mmCIF file of C-alpha atoms in Angstrom:
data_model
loop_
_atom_site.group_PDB
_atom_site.id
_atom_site.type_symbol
_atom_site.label_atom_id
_atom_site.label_comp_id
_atom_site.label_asym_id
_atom_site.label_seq_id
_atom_site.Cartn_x
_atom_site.Cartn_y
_atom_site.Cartn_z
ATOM 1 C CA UNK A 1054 18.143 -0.297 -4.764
ATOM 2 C CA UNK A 1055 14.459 -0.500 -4.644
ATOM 3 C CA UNK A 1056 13.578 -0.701 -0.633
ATOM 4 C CA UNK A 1057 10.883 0.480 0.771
ATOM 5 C CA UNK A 1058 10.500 2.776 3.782
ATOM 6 C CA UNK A 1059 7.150 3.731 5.189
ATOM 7 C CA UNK A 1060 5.548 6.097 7.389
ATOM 8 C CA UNK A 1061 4.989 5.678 11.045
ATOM 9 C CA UNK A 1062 1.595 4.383 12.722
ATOM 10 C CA UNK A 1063 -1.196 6.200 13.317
ATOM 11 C CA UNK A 1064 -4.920 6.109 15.211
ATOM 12 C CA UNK A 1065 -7.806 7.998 14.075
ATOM 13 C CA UNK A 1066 -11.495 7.849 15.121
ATOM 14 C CA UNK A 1067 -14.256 6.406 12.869
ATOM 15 C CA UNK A 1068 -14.966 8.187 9.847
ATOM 16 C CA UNK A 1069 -11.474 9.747 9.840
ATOM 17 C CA UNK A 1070 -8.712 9.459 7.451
ATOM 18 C CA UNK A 1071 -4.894 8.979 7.108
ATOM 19 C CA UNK A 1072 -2.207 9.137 3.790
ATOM 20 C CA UNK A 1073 0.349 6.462 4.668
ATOM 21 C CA UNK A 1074 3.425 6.727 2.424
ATOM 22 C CA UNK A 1075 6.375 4.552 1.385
ATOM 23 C CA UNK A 1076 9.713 5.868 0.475
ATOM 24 C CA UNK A 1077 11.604 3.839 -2.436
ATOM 25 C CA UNK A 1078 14.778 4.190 -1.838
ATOM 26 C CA UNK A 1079 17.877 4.834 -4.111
ATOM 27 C CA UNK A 1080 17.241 4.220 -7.607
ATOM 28 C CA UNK A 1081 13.790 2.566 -9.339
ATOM 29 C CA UNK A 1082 13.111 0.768 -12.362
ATOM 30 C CA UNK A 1083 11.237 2.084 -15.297
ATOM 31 C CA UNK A 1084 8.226 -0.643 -15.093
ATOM 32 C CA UNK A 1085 7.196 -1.645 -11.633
ATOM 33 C CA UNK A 1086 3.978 -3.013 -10.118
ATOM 34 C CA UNK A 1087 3.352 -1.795 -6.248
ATOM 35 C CA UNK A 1088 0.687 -3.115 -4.266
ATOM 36 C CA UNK A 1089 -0.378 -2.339 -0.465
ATOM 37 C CA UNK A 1090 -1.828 -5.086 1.838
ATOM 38 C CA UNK A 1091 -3.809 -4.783 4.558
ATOM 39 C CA UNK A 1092 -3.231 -7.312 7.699
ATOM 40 C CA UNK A 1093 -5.595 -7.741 10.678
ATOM 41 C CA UNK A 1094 -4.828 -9.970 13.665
ATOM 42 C CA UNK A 1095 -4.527 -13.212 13.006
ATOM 43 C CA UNK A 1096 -4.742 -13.138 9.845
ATOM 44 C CA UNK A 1097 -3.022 -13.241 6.128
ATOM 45 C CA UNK A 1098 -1.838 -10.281 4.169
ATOM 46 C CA UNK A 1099 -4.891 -9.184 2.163
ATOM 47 C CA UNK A 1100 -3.975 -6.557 -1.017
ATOM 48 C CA UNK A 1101 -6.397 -3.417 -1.148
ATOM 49 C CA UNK A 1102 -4.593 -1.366 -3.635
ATOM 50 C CA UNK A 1103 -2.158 -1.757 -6.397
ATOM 51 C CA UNK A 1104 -0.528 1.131 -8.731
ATOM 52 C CA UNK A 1105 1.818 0.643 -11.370
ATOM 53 C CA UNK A 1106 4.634 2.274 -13.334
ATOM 54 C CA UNK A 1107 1.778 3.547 -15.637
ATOM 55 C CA UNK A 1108 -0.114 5.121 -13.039
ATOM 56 C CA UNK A 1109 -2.511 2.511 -13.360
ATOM 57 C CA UNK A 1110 -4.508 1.603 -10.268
ATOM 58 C CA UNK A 1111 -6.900 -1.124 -8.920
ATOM 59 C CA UNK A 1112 -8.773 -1.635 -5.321
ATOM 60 C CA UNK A 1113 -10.518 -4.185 -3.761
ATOM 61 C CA UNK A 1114 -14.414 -3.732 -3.149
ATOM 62 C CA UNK A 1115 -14.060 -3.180 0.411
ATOM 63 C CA UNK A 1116 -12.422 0.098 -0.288
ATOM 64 C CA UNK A 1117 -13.450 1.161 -3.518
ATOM 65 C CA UNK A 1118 -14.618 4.989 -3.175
ATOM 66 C CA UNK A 1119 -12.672 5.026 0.102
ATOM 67 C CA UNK A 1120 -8.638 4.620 -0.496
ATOM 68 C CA UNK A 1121 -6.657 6.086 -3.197
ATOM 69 C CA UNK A 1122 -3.250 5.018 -4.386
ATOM 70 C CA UNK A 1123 -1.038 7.270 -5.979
ATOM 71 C CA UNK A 1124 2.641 7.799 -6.249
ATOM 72 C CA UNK A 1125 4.945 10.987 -6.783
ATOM 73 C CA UNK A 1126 7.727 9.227 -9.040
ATOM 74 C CA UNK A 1127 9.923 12.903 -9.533
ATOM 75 C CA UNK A 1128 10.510 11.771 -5.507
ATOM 76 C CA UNK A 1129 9.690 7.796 -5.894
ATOM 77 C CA UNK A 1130 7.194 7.797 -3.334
ATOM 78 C CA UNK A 1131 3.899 6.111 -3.285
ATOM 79 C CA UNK A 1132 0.733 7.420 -1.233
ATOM 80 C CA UNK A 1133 -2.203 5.028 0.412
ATOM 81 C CA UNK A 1134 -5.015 7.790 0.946
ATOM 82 C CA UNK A 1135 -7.302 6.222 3.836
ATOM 83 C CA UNK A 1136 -10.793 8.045 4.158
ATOM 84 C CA UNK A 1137 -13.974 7.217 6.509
ATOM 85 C CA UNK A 1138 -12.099 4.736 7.626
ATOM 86 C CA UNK A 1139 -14.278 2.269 9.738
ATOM 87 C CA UNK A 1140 -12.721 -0.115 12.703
ATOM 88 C CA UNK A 1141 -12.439 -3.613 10.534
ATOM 89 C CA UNK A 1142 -9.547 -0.907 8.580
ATOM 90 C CA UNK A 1143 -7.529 -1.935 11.814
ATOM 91 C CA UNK A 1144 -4.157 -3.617 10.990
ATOM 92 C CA UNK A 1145 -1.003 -3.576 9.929
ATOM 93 C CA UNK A 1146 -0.989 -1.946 5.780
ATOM 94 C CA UNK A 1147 2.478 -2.867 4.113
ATOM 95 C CA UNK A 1148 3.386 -1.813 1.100
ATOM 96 C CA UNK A 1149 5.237 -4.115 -1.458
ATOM 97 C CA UNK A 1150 6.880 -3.951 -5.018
ATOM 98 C CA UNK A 1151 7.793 -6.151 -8.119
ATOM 99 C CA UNK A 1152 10.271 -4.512 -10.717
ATOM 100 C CA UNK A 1153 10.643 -5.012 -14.325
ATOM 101 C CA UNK A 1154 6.891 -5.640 -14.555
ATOM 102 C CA UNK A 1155 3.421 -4.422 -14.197
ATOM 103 C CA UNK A 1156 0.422 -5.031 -12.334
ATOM 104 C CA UNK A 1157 -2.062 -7.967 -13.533
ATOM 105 C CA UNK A 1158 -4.648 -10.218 -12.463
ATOM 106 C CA UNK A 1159 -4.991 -10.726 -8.831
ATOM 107 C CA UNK A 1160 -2.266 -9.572 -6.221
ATOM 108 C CA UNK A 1161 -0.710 -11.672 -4.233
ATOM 109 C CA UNK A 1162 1.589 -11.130 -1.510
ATOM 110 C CA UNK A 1163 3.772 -14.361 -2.662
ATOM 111 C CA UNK A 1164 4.810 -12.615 -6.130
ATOM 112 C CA UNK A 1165 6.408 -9.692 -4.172
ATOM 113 C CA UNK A 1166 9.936 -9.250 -3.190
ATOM 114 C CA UNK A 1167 10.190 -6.350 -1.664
ATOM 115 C CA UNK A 1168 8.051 -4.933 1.410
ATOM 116 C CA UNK A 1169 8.026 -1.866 3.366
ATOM 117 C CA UNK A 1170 8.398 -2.962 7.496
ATOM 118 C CA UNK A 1171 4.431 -2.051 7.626
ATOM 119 C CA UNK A 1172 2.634 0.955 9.239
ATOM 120 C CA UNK A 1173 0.264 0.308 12.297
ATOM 121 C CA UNK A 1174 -3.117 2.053 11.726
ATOM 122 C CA UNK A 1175 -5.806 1.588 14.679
ATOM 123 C CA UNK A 1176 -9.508 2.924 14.073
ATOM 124 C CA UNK A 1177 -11.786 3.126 17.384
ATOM 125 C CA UNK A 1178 -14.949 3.293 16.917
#
């Protein structure tokens, strides 16, 4: 109950876009905070988006106006909209989830139990 699935990888030019998705499966909770990251080389998981139960939604300036979160709970799966996506979006993008709560504050990858097994997304510029 509660695992994530998500898409497969993709590669798009500069300026292009992508919906990744990830696939709750079996049964949810009613209250539920779910976050994606965003992981380049060598580096740590970074969250960009975060929806919760409520519908409820927050970015991180770097892609404000560009990604969208939003979720199709009839089906309890969640969507990462990716648009003019420039080469620095290059990485790994996991999505994550914390029942029996909501989204607060700033997201970090430590207060999440459960994680998709990431999606591979490569811009060239």
């Amino acid at each position: 109950q509660g695992q994530l699935q998500q898409s497969e990888g993709d590669s798009v030019q500069a300026g292009g876009s992508l919906k990744l998705t990830c696939s709750v499966l079996g049964s949810t909770y009613s209250s539920y905070c779910m976050p994606w990251f965003h992981q380049s080389q060598g580096k740590d998981r970074e969250g960009v988006a975060n929806i919760d139960s409520d519908g409820s939604t927050n970015y991180a300036d770097s892609v404000k106006g560009r990604f969208t979160a939003s979720q199709d709970k009839a089906n309890n799966v969640l969507y990462l909209e990716l648009n003019n996506m420039q080469p620095e979006d290059t990485g790994i993008y996991y999505c994550a989830a914390a029942y029996l709560t909501y989204c607060s504050g700033n997201i970090v990858a430590s207060d999440f139990n459960y994680w998709g097994q990431g999606t591979q997304v490569t811009v060239s510029s």
